[in-house]
PDB file of C-alpha atoms in Angstrom:
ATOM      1  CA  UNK A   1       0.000   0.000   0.000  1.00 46.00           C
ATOM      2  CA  UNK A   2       1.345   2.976  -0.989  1.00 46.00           C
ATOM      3  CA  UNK A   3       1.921   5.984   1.566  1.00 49.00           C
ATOM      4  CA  UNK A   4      -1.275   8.305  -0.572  1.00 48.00           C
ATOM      5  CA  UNK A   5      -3.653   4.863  -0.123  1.00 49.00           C
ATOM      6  CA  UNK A   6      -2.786   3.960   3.599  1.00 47.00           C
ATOM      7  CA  UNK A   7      -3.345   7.418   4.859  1.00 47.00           C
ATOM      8  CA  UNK A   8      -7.023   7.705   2.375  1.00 47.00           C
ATOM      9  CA  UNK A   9      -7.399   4.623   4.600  1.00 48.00           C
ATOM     10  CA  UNK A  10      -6.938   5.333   8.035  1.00 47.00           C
ATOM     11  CA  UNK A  11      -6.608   9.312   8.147  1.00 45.00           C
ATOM     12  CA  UNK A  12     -10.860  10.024   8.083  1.00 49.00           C
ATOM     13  CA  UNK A  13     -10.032  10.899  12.320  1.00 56.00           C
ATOM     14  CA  UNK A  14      -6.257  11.757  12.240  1.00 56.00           C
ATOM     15  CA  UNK A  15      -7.156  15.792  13.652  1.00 57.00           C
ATOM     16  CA  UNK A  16      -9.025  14.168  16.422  1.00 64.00           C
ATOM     17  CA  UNK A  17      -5.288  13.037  18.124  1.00 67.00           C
ATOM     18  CA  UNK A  18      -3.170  14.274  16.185  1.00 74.00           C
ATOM     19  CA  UNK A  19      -1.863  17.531  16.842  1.00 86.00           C
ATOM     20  CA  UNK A  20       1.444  20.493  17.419  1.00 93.00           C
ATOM     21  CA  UNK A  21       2.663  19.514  20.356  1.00 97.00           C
ATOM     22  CA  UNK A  22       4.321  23.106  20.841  1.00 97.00           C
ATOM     23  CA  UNK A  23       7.770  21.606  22.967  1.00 97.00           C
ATOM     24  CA  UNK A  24       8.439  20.130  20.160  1.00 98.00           C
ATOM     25  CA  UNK A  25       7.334  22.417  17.851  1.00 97.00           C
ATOM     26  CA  UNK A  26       9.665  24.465  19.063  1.00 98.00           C
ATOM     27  CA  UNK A  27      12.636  22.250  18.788  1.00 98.00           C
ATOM     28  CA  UNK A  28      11.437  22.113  14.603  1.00 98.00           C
ATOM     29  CA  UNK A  29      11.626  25.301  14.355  1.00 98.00           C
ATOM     30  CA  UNK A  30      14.484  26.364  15.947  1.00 98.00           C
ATOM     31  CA  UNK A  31      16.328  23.518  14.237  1.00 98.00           C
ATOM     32  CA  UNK A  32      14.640  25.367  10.973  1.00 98.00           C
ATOM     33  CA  UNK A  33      16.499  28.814  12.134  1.00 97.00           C
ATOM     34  CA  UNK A  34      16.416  32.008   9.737  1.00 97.00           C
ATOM     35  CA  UNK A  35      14.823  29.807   7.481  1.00 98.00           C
ATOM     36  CA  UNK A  36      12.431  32.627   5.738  1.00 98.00           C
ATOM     37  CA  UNK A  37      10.296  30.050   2.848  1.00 98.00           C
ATOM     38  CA  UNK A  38       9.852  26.730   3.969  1.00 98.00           C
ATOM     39  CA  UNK A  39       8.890  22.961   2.065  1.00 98.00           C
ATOM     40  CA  UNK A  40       6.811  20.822   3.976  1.00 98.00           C
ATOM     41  CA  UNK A  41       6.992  17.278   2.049  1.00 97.00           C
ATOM     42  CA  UNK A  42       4.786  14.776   3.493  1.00 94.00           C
ATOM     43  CA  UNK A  43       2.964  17.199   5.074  1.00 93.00           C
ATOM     44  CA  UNK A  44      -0.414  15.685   6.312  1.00 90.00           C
ATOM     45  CA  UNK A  45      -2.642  18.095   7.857  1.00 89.00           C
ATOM     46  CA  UNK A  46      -0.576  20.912   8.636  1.00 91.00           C
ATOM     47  CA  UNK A  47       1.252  20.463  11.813  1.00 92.00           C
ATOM     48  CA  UNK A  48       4.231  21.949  13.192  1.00 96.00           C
ATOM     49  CA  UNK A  49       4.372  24.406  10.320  1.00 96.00           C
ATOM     50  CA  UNK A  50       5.624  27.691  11.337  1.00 96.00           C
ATOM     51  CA  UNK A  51       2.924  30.708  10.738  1.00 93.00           C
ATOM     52  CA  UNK A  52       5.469  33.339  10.924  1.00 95.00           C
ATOM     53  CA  UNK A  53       7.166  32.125   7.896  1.00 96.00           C
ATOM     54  CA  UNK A  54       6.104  31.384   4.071  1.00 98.00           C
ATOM     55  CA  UNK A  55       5.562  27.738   4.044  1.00 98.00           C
ATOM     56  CA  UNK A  56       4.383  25.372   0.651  1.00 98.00           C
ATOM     57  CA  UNK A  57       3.466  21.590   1.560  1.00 97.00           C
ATOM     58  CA  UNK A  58       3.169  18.933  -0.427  1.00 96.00           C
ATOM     59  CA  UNK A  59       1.124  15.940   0.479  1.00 94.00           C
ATOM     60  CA  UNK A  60       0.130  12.791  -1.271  1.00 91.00           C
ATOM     61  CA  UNK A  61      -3.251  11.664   0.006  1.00 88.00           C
ATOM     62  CA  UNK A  62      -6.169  13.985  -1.056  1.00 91.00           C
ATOM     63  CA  UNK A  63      -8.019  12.665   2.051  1.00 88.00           C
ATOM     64  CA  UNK A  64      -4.735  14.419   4.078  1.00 86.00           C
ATOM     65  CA  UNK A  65      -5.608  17.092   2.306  1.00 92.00           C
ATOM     66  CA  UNK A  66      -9.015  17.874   2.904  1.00 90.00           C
ATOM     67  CA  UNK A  67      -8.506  17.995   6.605  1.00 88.00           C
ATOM     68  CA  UNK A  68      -5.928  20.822   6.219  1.00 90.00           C
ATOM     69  CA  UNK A  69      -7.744  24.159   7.786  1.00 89.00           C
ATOM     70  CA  UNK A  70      -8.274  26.734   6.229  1.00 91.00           C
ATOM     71  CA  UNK A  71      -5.539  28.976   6.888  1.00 90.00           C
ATOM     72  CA  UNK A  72      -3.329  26.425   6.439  1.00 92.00           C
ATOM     73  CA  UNK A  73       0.029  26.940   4.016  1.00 95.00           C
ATOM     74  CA  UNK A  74      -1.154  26.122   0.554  1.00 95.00           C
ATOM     75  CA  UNK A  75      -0.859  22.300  -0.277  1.00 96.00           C
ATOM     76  CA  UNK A  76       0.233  20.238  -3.689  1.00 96.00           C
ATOM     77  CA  UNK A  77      -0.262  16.963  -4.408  1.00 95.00           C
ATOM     78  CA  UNK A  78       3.152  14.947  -4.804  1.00 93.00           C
ATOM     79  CA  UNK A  79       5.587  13.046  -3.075  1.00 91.00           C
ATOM     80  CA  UNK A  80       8.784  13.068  -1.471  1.00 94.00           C
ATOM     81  CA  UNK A  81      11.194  11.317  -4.103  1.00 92.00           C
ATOM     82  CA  UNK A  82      10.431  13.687  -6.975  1.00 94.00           C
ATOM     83  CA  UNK A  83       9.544  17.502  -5.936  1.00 96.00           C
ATOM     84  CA  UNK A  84       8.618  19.813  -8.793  1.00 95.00           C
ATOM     85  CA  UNK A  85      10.770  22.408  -7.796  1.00 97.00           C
ATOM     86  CA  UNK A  86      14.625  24.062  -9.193  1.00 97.00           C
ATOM     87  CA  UNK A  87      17.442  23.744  -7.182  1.00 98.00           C
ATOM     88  CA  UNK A  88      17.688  25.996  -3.573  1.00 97.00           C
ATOM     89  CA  UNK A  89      14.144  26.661  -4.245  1.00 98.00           C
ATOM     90  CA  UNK A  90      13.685  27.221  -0.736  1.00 98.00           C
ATOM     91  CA  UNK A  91      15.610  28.086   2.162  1.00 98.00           C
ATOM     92  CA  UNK A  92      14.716  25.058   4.164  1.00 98.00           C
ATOM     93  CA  UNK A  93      12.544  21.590   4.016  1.00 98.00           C
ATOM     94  CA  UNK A  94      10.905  19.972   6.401  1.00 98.00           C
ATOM     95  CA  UNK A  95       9.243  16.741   6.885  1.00 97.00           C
ATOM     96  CA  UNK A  96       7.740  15.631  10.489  1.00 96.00           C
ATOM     97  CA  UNK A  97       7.161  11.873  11.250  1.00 92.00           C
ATOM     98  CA  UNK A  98       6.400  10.731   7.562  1.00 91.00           C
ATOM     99  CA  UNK A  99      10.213   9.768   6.056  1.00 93.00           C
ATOM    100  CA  UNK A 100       8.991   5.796   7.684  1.00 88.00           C
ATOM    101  CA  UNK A 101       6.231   5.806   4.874  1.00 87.00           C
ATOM    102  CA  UNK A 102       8.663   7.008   2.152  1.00 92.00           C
ATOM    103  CA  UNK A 103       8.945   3.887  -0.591  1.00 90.00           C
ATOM    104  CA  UNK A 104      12.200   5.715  -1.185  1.00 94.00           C
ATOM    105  CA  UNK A 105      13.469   7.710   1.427  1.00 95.00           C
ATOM    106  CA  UNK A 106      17.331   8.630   0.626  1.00 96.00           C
ATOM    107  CA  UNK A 107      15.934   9.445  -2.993  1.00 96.00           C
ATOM    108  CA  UNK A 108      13.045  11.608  -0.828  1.00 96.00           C
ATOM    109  CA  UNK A 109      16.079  12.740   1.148  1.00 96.00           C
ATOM    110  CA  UNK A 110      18.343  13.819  -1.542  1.00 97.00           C
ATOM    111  CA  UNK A 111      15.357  15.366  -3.362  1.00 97.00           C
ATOM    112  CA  UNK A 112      14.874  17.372  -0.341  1.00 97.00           C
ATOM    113  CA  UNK A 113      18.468  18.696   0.191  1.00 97.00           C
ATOM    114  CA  UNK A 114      18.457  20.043  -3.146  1.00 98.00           C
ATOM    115  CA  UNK A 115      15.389  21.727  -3.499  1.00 98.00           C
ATOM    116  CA  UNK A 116      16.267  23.301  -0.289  1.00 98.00           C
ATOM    117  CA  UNK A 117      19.513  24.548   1.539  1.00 98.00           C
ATOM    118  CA  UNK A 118      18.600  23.168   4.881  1.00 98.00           C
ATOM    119  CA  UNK A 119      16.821  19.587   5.889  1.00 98.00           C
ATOM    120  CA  UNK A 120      14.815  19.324   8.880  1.00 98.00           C
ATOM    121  CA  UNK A 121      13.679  15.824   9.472  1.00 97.00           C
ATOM    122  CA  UNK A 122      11.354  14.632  12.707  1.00 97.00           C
ATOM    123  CA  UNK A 123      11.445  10.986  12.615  1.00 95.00           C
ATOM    124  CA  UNK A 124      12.797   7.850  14.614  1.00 92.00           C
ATOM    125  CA  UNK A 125      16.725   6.418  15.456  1.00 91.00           C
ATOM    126  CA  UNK A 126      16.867   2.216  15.020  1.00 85.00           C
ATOM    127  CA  UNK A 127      20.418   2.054  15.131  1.00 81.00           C
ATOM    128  CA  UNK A 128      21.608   1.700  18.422  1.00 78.00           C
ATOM    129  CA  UNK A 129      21.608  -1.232  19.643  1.00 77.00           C
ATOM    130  CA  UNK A 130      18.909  -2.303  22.294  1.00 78.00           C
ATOM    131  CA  UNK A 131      16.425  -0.091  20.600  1.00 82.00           C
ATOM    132  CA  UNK A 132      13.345  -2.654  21.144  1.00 83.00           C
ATOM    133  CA  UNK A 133      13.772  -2.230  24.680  1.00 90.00           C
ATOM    134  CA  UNK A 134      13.785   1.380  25.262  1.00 92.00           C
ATOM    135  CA  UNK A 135       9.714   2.020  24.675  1.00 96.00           C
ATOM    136  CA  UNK A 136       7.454  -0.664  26.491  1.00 97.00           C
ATOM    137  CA  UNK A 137       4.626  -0.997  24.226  1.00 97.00           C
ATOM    138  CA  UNK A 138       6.886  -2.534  21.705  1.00 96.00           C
ATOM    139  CA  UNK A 139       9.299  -4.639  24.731  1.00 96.00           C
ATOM    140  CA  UNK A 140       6.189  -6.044  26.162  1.00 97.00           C
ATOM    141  CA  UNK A 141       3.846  -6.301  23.361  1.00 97.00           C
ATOM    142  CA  UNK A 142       4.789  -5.275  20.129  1.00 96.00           C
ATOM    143  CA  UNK A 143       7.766  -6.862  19.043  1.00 94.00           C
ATOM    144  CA  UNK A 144       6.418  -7.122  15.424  1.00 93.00           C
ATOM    145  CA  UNK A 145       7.672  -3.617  14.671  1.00 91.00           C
ATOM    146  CA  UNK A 146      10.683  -4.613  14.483  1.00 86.00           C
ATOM    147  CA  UNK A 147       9.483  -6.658  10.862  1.00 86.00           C
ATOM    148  CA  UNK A 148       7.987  -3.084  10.154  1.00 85.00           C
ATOM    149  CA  UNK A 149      11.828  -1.553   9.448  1.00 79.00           C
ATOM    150  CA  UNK A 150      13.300  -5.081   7.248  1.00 76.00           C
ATOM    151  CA  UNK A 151      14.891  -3.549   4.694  1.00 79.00           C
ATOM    152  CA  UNK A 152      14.576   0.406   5.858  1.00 86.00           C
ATOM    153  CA  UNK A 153      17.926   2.508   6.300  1.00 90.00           C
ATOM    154  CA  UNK A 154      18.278   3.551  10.161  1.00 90.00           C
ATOM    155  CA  UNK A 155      18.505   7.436  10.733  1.00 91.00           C
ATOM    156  CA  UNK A 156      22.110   7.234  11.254  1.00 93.00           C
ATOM    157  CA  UNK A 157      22.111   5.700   7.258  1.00 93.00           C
ATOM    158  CA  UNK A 158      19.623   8.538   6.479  1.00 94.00           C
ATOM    159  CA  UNK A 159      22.087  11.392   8.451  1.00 95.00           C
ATOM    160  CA  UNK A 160      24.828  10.022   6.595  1.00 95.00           C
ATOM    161  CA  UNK A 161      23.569  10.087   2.734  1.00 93.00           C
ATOM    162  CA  UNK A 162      23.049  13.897   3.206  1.00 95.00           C
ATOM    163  CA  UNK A 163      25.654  15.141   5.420  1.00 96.00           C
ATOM    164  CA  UNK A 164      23.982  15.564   8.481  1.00 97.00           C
ATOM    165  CA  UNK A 165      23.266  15.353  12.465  1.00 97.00           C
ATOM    166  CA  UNK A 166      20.637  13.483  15.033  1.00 97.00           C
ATOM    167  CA  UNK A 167      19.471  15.898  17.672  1.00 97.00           C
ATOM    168  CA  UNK A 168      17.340  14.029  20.493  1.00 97.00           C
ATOM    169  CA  UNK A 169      13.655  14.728  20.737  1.00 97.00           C
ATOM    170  CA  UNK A 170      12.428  14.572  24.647  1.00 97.00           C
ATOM    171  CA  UNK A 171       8.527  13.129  24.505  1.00 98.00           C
ATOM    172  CA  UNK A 172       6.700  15.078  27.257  1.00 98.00           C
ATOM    173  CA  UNK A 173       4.942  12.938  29.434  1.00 98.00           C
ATOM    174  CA  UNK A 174       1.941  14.854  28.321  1.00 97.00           C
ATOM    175  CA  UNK A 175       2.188  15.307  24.438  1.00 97.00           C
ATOM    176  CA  UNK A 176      -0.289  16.717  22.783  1.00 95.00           C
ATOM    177  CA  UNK A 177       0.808  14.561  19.769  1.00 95.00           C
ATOM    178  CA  UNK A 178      -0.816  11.559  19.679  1.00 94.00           C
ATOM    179  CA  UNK A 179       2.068   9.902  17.874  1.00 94.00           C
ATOM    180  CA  UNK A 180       3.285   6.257  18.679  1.00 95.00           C
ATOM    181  CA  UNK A 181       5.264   6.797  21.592  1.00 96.00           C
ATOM    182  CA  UNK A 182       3.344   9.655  22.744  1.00 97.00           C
ATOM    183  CA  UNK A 183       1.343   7.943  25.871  1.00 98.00           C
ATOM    184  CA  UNK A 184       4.425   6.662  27.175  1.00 98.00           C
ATOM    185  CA  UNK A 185       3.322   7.683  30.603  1.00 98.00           C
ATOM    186  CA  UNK A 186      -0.602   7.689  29.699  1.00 98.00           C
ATOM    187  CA  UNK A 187      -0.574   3.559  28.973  1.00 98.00           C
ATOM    188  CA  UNK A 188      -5.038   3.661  28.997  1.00 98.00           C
ATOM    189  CA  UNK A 189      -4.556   5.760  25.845  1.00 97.00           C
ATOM    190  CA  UNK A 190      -3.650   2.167  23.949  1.00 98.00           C
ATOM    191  CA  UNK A 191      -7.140   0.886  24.905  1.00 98.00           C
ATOM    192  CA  UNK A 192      -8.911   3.584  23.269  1.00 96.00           C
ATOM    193  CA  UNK A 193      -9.540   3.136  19.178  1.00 94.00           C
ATOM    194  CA  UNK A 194      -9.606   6.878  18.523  1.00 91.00           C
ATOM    195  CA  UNK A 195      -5.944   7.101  19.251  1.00 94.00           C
ATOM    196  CA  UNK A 196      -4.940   3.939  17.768  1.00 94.00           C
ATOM    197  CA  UNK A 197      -6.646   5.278  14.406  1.00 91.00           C
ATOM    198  CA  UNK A 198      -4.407   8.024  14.345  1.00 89.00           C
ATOM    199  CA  UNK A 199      -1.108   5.739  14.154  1.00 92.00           C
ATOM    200  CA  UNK A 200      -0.096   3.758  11.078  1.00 88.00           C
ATOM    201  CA  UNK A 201       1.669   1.650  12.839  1.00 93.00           C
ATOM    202  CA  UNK A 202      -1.311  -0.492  13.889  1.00 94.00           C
ATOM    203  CA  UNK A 203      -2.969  -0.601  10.504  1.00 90.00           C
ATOM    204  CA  UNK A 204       0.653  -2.207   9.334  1.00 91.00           C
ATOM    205  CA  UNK A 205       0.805  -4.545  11.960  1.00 94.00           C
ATOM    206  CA  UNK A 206      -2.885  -5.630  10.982  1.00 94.00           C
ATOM    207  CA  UNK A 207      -5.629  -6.458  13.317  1.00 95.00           C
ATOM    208  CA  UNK A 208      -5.137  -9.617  14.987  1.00 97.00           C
ATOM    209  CA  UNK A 209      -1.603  -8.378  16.289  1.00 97.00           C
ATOM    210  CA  UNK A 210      -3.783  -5.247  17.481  1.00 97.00           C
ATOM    211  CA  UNK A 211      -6.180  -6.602  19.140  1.00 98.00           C
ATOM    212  CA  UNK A 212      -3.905  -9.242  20.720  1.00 98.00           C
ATOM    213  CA  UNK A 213      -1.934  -6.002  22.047  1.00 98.00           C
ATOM    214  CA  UNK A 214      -5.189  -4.156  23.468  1.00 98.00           C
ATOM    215  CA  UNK A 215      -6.695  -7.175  25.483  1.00 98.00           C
ATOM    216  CA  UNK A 216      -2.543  -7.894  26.798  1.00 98.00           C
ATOM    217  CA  UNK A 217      -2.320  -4.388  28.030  1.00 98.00           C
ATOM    218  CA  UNK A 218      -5.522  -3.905  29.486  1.00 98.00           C
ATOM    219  CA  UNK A 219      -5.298  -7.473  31.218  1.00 98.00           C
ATOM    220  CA  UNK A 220      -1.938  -5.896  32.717  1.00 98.00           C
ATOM    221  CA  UNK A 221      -3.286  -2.678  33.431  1.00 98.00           C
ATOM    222  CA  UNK A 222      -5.551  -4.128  35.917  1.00 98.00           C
ATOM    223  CA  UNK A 223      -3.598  -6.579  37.413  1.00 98.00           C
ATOM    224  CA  UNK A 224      -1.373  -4.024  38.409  1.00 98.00           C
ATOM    225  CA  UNK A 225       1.415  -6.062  36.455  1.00 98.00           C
ATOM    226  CA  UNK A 226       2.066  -2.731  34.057  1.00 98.00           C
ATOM    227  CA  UNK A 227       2.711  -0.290  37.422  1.00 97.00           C
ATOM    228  CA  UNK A 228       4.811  -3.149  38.466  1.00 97.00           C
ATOM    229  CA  UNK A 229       6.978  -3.608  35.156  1.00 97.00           C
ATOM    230  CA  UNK A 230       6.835   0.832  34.557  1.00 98.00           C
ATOM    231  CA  UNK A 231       7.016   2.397  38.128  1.00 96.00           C
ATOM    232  CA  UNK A 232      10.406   4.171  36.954  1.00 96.00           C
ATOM    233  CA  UNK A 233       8.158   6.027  34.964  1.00 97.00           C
ATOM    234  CA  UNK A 234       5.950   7.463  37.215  1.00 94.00           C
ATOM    235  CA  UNK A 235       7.724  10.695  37.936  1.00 94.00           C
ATOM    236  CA  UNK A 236       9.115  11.261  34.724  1.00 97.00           C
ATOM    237  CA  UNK A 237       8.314  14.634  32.904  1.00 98.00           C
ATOM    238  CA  UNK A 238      10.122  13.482  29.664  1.00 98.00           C
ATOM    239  CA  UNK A 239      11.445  10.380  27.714  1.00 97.00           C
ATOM    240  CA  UNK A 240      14.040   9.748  25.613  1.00 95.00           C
ATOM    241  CA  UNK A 241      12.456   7.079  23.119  1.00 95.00           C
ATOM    242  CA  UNK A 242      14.580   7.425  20.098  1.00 94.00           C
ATOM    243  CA  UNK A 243      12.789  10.149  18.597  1.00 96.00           C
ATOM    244  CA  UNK A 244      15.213  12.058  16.548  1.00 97.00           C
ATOM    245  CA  UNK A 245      15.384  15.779  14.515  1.00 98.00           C
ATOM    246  CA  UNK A 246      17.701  14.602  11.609  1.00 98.00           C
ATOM    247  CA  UNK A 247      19.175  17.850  10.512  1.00 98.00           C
ATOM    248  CA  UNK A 248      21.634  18.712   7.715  1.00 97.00           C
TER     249      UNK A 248
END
C-alpha cells in the first residue's frame, strides 16, 4: 500500500489526536532557524508548520488534504522522491514523522536537500543497539515492529547520505501529539480506538496483532502487572524514546 492509499485509509479521524505539540514544535523550528520560505513534504494536515514564515506543503493523500484548515500553508499533491521544484528553491525543508512511509526515502532525502539549503527531518533512530527495549509498548507487546523496518535505512544511514546530524527529541509525558510513543506515561490511551486510528503503525501490523496487544495491556493494566513492570516512569516529565530531529 502505498503511503497516498494507507493514509485515504486510516486518516478520516487523524485531527481528532493528532496535533502540534508546541515543545516540540519548538525544537522544529528552531532547528529550521532564519529559514524565511519553507517545504513541507509529506505534510499531512498541517502540523508543526511555522505561521510566521512562508511555508508550501506537499502531500500525497487527497483525504490528508481535505482535513488541512483553512488557513493552512497552501498544499500540492506529490511526493517526497520527486519535488517539482529548481534547485535551492527554498531556504529550508521539512518533513515531520512521515520519512517511515517514504517507498524511497534517501531518494526523498536527496530530493529534499536540493530543493532546499537546509533539511529538517522529525522521525525515529533504530540504530543503536537495544532499541526494542527502550519504549514498552513494543518490549512487552509489540515486538512485530521490528518486521515493520526489514529492509529500511536507520537514521544514522539517512544522516549520513546527506551530510547531516541526530538531535534528540524529549517526549513530554503529556504530548499533545498523539504519535506512537506519545502515551508513554498515559498507557489507557492504547485501549482507546480513537488514538490507535491516528497511528499507522497499527494498521501495518494488521488487526489480529492489534487486538492481541489491546486485550494484553488492558489485562496488565488491571492486574497491576504494568505499574509493576513501569514504576520508573511514574515521575518522569520526559522520555528519551529514540525520537530524533535529523538535521543537515
Amino acid at each position: 500500500m502505498s503511503t497516498a492509499q494507507l493514509y485515504d485509509t486510516i486518516g478520516a479521524t487523524y485531527t481528532v489526536t493528532r496535533r502540534t505539540e508546541p515543545r516540540i514544535a519548538a525544537q522544529i523550528w528552531a532547528a529550521l532557524g532564519d529559514a524565511r520560505t519553507i517545504l513541507n513534504v509529506g505534510a499531512g494536515t498541517g502540523s508543526y508548520e511555522p505561521s510566521d514564515r512562508y511555508v508550501l506543503a506537499v502531500e500525497p493523500s487527497a483525504l490528508m488534504r481535505s482535513q488541512r484548515p483553512p488557513n493552512a500553508a497552501p498544499c500540492l499533491a506529490g511526493s517526497a522522491d520527486h519535488l517539482p521544484f529548481d534547485d535551492q528553491t527554498f531556504d529550508a525543508a521539512m518533513a515531520i514523522a512521515s520519512i517511515h512511509h517514504w517507498p524511497d526515502p534517501i531518494a526523498g532525502l536527496r530530493e529534499m536537500k536540493r530543493v532546499a539549503r537546509r533539511v529538517v527531518i522529525f522521525t525515529h533512530d533504530t540504530s543503536e543497539e537495544g532499541w526494542l527495549d527502550r519504549f514498552w509498548l513494543i518490549r512487552d507487546y509489540l515486538p512485530e515492529i521490528s518486521n515493520l523496518l526489514t529492509g529500511r535505512p536507520t537514521a544514522t544511514e539517512l544522516a549520513d547520505t546527506i551530510g547531516g546530524r541526530l538531535e534528540p527529541v524529549p517526549i513530554p509525558w503529556n504530548c499533545a501529539d498523539g504519535f506512537f510513543e506519545a502515551h508513554w506515561r498515559r498507557p489507557e490511551a492504547y485501549l482507546d480506538e480513537s488514538v490507535r486510528r491516528g497511528v499507522s503503525v497499527w494498521s501495518r501490523v494488521g488487526a489480529e496483532v492489534e487486538q492481541r496487544v489491546v486485550r494484553n495491556l488492558r489485562d496488565d493494566l488491571t492486574s497491576g502487572r504494568w505499574s509493576d513492570r513501569n514504576r520508573d516512569l511514574a515521575d518522569l516529565e520526559a522520555a528519551e524514546l529514540g525520537l530524533r530531529l535529523l538535521i543537515a
